[in-house]
Tab-separated table of C-alpha atoms and ligand atoms in Angstrom:
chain	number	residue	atom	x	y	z
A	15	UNK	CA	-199.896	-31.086	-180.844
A	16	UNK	CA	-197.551	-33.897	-180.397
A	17	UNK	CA	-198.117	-36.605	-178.881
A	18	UNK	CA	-194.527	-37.254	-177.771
A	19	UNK	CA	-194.866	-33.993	-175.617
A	20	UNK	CA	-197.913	-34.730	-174.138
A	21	UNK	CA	-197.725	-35.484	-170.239
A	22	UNK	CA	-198.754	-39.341	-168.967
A	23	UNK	CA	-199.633	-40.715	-165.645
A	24	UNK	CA	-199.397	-43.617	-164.350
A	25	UNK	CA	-200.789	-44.543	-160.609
A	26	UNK	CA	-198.891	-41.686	-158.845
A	27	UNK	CA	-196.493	-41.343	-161.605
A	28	UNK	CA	-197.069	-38.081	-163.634
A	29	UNK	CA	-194.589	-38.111	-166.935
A	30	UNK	CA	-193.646	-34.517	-168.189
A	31	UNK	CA	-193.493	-36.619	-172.033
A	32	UNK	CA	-193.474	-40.189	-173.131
A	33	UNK	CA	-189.489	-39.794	-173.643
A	34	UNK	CA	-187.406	-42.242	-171.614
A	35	UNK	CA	-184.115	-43.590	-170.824
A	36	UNK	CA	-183.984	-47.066	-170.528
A	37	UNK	CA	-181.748	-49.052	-168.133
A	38	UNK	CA	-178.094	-49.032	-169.490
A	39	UNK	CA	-175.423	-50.495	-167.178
A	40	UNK	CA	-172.242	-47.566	-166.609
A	41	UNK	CA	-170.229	-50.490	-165.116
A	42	UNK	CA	-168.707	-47.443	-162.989
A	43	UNK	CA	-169.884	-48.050	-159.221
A	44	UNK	CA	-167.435	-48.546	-156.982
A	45	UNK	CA	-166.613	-52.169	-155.925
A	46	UNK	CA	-169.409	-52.774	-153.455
A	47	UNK	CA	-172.438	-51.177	-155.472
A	48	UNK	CA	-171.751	-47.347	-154.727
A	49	UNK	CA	-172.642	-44.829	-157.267
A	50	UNK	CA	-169.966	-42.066	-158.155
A	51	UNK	CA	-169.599	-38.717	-159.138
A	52	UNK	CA	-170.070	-40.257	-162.900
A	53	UNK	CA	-173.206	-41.200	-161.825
A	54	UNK	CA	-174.440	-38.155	-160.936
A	55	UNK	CA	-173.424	-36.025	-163.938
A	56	UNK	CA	-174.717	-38.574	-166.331
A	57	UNK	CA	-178.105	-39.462	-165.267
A	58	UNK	CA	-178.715	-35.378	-164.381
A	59	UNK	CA	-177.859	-34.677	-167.276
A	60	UNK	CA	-180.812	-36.514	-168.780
A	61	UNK	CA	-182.808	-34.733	-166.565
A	62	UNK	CA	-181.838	-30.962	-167.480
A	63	UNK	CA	-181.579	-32.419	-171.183
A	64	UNK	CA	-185.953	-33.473	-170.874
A	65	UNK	CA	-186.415	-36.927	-170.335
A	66	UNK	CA	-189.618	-37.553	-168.983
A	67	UNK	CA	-188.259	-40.947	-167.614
A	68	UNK	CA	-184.899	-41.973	-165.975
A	69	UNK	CA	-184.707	-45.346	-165.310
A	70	UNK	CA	-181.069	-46.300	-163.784
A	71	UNK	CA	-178.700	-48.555	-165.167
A	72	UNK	CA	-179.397	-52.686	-163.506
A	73	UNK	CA	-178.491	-52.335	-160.172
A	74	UNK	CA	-177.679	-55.752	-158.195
A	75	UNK	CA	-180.250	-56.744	-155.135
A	76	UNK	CA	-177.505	-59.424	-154.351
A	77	UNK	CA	-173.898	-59.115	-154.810
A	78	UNK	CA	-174.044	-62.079	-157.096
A	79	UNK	CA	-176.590	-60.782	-158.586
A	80	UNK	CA	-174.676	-58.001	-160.349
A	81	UNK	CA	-173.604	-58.379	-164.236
A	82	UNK	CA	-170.097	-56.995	-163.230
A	83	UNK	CA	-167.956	-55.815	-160.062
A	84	UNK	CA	-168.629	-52.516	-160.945
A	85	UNK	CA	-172.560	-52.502	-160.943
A	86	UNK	CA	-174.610	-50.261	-159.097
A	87	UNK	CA	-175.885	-52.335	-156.045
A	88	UNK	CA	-178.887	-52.061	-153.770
A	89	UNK	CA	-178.017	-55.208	-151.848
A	90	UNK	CA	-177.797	-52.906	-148.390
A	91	UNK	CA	-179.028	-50.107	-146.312
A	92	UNK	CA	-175.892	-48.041	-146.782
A	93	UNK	CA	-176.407	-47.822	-150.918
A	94	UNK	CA	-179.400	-46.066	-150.286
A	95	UNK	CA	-178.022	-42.364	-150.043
A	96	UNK	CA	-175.729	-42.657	-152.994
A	97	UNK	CA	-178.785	-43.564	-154.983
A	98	UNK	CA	-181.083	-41.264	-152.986
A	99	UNK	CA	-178.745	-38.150	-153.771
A	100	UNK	CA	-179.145	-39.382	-158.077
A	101	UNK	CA	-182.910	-39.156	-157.803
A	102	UNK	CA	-183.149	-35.475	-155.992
A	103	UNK	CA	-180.920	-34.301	-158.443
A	104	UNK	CA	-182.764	-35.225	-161.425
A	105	UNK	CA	-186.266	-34.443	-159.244
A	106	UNK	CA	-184.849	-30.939	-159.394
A	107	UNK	CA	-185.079	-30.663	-163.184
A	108	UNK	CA	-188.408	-32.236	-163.685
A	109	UNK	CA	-187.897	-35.839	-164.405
A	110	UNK	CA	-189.497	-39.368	-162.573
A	111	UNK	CA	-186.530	-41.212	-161.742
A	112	UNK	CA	-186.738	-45.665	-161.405
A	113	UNK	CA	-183.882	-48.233	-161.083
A	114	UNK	CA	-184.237	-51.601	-162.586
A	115	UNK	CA	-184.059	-54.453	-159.946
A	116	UNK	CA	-181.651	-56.852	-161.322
A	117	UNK	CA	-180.069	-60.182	-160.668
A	118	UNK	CA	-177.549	-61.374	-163.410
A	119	UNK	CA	-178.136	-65.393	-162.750
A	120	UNK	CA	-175.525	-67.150	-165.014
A	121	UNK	CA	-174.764	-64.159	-166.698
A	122	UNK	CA	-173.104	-62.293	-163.658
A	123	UNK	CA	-169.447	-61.946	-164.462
A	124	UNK	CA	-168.851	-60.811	-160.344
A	125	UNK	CA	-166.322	-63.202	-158.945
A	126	UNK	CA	-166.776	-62.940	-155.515
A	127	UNK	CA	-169.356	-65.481	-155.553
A	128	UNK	CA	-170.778	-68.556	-157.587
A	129	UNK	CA	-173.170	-67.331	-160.316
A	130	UNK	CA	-176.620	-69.418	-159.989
A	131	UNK	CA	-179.365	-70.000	-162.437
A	132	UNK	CA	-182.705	-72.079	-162.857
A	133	UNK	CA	-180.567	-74.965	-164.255
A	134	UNK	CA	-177.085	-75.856	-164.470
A	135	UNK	CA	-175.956	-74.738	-168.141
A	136	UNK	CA	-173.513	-71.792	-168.955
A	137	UNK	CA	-174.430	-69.013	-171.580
A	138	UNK	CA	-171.258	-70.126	-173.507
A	139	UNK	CA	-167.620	-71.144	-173.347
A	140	UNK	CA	-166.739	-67.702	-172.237
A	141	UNK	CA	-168.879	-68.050	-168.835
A	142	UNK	CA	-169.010	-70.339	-165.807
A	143	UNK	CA	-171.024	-73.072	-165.234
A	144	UNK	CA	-174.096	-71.760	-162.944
A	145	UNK	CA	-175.370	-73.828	-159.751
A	146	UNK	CA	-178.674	-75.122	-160.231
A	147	UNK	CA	-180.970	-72.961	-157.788
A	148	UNK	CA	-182.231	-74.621	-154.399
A	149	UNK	CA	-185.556	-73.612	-152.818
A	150	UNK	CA	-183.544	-72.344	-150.809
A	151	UNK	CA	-181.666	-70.264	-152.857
A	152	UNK	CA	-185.240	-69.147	-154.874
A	153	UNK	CA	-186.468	-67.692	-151.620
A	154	UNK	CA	-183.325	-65.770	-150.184
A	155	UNK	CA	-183.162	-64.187	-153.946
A	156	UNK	CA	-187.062	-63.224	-153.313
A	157	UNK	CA	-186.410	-62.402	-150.261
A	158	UNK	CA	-183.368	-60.204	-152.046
A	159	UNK	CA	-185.557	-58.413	-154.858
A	160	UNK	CA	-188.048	-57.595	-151.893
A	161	UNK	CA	-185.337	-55.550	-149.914
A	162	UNK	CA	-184.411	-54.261	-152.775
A	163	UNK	CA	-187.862	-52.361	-153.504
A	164	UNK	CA	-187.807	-51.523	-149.798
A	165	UNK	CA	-184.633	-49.904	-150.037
A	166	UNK	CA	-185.876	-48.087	-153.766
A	167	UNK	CA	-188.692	-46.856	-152.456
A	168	UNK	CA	-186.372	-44.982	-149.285
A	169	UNK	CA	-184.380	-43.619	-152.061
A	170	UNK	CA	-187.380	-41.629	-153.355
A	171	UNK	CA	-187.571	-44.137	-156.588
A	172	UNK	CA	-191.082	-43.146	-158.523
A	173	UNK	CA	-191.195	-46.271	-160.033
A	174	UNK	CA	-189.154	-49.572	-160.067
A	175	UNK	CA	-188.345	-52.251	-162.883
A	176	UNK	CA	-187.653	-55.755	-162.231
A	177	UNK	CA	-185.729	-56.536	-164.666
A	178	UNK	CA	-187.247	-59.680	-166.337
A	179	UNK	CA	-185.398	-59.802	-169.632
A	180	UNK	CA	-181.953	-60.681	-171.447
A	181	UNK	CA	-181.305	-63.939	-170.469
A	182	UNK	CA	-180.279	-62.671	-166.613
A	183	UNK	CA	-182.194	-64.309	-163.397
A	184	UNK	CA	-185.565	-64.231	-164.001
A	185	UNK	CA	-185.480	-64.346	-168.049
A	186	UNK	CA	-183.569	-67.772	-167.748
A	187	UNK	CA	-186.408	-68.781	-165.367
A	188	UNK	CA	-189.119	-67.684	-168.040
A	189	UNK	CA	-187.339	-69.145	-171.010
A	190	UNK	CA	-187.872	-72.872	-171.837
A	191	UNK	CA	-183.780	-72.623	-173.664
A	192	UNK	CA	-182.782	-71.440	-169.804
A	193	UNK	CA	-184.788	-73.507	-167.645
A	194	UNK	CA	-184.871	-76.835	-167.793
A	195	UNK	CA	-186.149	-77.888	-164.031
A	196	UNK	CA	-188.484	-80.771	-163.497
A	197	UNK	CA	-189.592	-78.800	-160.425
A	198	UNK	CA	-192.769	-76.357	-160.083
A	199	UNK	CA	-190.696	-73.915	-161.129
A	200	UNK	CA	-189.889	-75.558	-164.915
A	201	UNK	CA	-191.836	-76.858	-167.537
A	202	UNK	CA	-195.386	-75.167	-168.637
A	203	UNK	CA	-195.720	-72.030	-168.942
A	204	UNK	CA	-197.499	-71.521	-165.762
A	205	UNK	CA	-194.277	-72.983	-163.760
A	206	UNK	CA	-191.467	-71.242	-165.178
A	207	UNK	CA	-193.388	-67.438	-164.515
A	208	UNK	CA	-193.692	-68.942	-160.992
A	209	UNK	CA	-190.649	-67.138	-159.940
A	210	UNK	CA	-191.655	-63.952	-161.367
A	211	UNK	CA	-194.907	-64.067	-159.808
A	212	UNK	CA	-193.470	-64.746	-156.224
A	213	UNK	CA	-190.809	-61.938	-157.008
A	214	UNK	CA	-193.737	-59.418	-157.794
A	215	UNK	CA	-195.900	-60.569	-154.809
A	216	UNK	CA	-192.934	-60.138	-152.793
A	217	UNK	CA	-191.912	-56.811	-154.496
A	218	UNK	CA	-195.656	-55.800	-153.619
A	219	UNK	CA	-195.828	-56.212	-150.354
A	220	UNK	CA	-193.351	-53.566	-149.778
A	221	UNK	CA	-193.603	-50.856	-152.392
A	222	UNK	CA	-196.372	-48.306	-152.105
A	223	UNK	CA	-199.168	-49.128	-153.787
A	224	UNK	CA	-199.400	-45.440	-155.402
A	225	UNK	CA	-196.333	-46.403	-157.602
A	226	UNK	CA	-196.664	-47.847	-160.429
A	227	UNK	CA	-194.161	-51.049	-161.073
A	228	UNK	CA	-192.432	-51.764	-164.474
A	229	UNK	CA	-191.697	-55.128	-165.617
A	230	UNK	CA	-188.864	-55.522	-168.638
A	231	UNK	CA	-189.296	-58.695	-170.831
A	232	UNK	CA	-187.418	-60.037	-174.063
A	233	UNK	CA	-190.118	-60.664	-176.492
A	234	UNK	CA	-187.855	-63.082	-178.801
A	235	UNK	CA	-185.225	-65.656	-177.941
A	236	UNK	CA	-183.963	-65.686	-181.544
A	237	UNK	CA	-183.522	-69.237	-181.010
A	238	UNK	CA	-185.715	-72.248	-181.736
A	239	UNK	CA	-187.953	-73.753	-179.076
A	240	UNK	CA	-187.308	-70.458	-176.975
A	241	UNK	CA	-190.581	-68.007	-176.310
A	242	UNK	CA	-192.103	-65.620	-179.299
A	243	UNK	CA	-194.123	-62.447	-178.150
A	244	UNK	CA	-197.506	-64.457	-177.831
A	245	UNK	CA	-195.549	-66.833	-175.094
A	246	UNK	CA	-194.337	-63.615	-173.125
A	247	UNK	CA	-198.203	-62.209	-173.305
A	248	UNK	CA	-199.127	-65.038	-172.399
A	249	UNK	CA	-196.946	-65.661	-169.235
A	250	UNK	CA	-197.752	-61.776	-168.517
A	251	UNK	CA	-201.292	-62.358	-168.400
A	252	UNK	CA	-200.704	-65.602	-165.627
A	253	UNK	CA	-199.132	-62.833	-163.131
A	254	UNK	CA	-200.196	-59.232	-164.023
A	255	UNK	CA	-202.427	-59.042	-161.544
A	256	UNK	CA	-199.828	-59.213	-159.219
A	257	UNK	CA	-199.079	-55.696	-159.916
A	258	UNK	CA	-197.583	-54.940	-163.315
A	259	UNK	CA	-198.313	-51.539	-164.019
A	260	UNK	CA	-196.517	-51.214	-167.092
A	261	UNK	CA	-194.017	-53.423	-169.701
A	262	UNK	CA	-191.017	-52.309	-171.313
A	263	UNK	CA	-190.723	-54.362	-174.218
A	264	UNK	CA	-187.312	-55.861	-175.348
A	265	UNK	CA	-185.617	-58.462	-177.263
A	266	UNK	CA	-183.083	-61.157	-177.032
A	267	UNK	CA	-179.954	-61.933	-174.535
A	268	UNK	CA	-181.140	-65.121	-173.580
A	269	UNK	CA	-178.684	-67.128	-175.467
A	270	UNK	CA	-175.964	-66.194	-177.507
A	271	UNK	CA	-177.213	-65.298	-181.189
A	272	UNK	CA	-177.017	-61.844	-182.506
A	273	UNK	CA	-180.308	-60.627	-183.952
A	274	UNK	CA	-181.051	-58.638	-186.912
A	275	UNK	CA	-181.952	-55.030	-186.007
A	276	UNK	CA	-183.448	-51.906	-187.511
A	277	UNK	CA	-185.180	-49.225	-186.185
A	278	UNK	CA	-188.252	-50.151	-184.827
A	279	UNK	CA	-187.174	-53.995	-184.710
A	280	UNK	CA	-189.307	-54.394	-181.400
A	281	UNK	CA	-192.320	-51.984	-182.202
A	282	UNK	CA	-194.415	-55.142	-183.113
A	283	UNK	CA	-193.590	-57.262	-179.708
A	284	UNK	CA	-195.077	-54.023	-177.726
A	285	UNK	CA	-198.105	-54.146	-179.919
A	286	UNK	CA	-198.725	-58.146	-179.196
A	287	UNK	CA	-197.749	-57.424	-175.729
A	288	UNK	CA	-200.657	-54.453	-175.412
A	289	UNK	CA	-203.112	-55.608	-177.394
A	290	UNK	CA	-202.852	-59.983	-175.319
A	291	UNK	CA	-202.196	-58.651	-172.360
A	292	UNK	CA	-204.095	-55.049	-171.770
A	293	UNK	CA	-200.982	-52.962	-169.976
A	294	UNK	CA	-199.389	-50.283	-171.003
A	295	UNK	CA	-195.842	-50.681	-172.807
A	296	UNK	CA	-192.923	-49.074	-173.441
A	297	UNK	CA	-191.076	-49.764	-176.858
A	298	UNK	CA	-188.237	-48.840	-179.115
A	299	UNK	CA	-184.531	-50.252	-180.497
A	300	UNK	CA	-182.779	-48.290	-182.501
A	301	UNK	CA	-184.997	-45.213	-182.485
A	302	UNK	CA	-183.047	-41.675	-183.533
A	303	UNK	CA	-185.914	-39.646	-184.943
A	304	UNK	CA	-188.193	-37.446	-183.329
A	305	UNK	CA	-190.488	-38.750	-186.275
A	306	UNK	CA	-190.769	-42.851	-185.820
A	307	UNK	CA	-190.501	-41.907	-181.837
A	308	UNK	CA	-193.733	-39.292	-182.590
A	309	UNK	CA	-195.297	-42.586	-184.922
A	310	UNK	CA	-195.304	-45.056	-182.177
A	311	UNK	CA	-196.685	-42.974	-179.505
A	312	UNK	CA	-199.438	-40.896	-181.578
A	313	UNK	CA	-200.807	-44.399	-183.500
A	314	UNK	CA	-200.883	-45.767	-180.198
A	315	UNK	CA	-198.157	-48.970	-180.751
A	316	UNK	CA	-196.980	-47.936	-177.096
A	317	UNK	CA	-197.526	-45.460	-174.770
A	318	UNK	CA	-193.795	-44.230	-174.106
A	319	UNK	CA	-190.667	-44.645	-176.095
A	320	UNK	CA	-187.369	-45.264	-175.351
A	321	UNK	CA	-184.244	-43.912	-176.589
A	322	UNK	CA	-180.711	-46.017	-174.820
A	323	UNK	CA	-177.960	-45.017	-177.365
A	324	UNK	CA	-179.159	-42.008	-178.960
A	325	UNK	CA	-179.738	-40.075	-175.497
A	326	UNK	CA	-175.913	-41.430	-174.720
A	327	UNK	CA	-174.852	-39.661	-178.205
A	328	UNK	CA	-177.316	-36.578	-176.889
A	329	UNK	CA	-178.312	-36.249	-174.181
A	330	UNK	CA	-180.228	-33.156	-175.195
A	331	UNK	CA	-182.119	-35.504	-177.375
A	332	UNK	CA	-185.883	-34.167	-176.428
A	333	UNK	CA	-184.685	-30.628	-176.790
A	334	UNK	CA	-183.831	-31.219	-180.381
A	335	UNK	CA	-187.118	-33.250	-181.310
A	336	UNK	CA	-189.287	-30.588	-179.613
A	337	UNK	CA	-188.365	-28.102	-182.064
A	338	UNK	CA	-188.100	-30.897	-184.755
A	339	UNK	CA	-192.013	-31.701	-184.092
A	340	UNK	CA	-193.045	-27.384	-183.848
A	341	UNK	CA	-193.113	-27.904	-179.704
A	342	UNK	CA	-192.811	-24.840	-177.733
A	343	UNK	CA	-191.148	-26.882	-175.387
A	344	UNK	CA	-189.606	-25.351	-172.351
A	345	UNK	CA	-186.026	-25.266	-172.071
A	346	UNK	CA	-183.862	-24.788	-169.237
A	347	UNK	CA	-183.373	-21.437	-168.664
A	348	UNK	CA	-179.939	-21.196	-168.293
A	349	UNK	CA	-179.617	-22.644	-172.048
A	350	UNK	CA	-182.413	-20.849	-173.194
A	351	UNK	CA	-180.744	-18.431	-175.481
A	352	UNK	CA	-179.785	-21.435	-177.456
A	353	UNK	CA	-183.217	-22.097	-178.349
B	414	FMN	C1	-174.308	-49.341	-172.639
B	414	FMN	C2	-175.607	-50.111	-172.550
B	414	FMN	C3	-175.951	-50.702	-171.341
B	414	FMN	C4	-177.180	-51.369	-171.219
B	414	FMN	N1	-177.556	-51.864	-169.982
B	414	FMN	C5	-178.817	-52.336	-169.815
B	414	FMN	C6	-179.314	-52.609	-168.511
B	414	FMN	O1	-178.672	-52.368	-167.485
B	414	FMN	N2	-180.569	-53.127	-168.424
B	414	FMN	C7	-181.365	-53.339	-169.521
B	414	FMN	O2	-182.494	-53.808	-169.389
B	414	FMN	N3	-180.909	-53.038	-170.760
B	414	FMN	C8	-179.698	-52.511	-170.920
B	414	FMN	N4	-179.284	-52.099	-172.175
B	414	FMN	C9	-180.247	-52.140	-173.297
B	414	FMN	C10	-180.951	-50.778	-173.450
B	414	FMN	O3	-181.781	-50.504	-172.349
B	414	FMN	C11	-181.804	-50.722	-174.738
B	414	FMN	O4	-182.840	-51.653	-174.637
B	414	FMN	C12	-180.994	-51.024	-175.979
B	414	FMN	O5	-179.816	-50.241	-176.019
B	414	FMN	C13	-181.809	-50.801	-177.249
B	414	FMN	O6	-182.251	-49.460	-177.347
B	414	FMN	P1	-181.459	-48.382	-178.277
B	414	FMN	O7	-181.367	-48.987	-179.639
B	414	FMN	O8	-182.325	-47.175	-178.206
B	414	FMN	O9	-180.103	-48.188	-177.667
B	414	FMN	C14	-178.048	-51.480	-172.330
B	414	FMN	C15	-177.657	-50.916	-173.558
B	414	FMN	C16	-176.475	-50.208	-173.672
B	414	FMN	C17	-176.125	-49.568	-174.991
């Protein structure tokens, strides 16, 4: 039996398979955070296709927060249907459904507002100049990323991710290359996940504690003096008792190099990350085949896999790999004559 197929819980959170869809930003919400009909069709499609695991697209708990104009936003009470009709729909076809918390710091590209950031220093000529983050400032965006979850778990979210990597918000806190603060908040190790940690103990405090909560880290900086896997495990292991339930392991996006890739490329940062730290991961990059997905998962490198670009190319993707890896996995039944 595969263990792609096979079913995983977490907390509340029962998985149909270990296949999921990572965050990928649609840049198609209206201009103040709505979700449209593209929305809709694209992330239920997912569902009927057999992701275990939907995770939507960064969605903005600030409106400078967002990567773009046209980000999905959470920043308000209103947003919360438009999301909340997303989740039933793919609840219908048998998939958990969780939106990654995000806040774009120096990388947000939404005019409206100034972007801010640990420390005053743009991500390159392209991009403004951030403003250096008050106290002030670090506890309204808290204060943000708390309302957020509030707001997630109303939608009927089963899980949420704060999204923790790519050079955005909290990443530039977390990297030394980002965050150059004399403050509490900069320096050791222990200071620059303090932002993190009060993000996850104010995250907590709202969000039930029968869901689990996802945190996304990049493992590599690709850049001298920035952090390796070991300096991400260990920062993980400073605040996981906050309440990380899980980590979805990625790479890179804190400053502007472009890495080397293969498939696989980030297979060994979820290993470090299980094996220092103890949580569960999620891992992939690059990953097509129902084989190397099957590999991870069954030799126990992670516990789920994700696919971004392939399930855009298909989004049938599990379908395919069920009956590439001898599953008698059940189809839809409106397709399943094309079994
Ligand atoms: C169109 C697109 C949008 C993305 N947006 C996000 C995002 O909102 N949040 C995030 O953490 N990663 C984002 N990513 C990265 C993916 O989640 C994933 O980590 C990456 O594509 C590598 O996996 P893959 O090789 O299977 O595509 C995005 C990737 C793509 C292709």
């Amino acid at each position: 039996m595969s263990k792609l197929f096979s079913s995983y819980k977490l907390k509340n959170m029962e998985l149909k398979n270990r296949i999921v869809m990572p965050p990928m930003c649609m840049y198609s919400a209206d201009n103040d955070g709505n979700p449209k009909d593209w929305h809709l069709i694209h992330y239920t499609t997912r569902a009927v296709g057999g992701t275990g695991l939907i995770i939507l697209e960064a969605t903005g708990v600030e409106p400078r927060g967002r990567i773009s104009e046209n980000d999905l936003g959470i920043w308000k009470d209103e947003q919360i249907d438009g999301l909340k009709r997303i989740v039933d729909a793919c609840k219908v076809h048998g998939a958990k459904v969780g939106v990654q918390l995000g806040h774009a710091g120096r990388k947000s590209e939404a005019f409206s507002e100034p972007s801010i950031a640990p420390s005053p220093i743009a991500y390159s000529d392209d991009y403004r100049m951030p403003l250096e983050m008050t106290k002030e400032d670090i506890k309204t965006v808290v204060a943000a990323f708390k309302e957020a979850a509030r707001r997630a778990d109303l939608a009927g979210f089963d899980t949420i991710e704060l999204h923790a990597a790519h050079g955005y918000l909290i990443s530039e806190f977390l990297s030394p290359l980002t965050n150059h603060r004399t403050d509490e908040y900069g320096g050791e190790d222990k200071n620059r996940v303090r932002f993190l940690k009060e993000v996850l103990q104010a995250v907590k405090s709202v969000w039930p504690v029968e869901k689990p909560i996802i945190v996304r880290v990049s493992c590599d900086d690709f850049a001298e003096g920035g952090n390796h896997d070991v300096d991400m495990a260990n920062m993980l292991n400073m605040v996981k008792e906050e309440g990380i339930d899980l980590v979805n392991v990625s790479a890179g996006g804190v400053v502007n190099v472009v890495p080397k890739v293969y498939p696989g490329y980030m297979i060994t940062y979820a290993e470090t990350i299980k094996n220092v730290t103890g949580l569960p991961v999620m891992a992939g990059g690059l990953i097509t085949s129902p084989a190397l997905a099957e590999e991870i998962v069954h030799n126990n490198r992670a516990d789920l896999v994700f696919l971004g670009r392939e399930l855009l190319r298909n989004p049938y993707w599990p379908l395919g790999a069920a009956k590439e890896l001898r599953e008698d996995y059940i189809w839809p039944k409106q397709y399943q004559r094309a079994k």
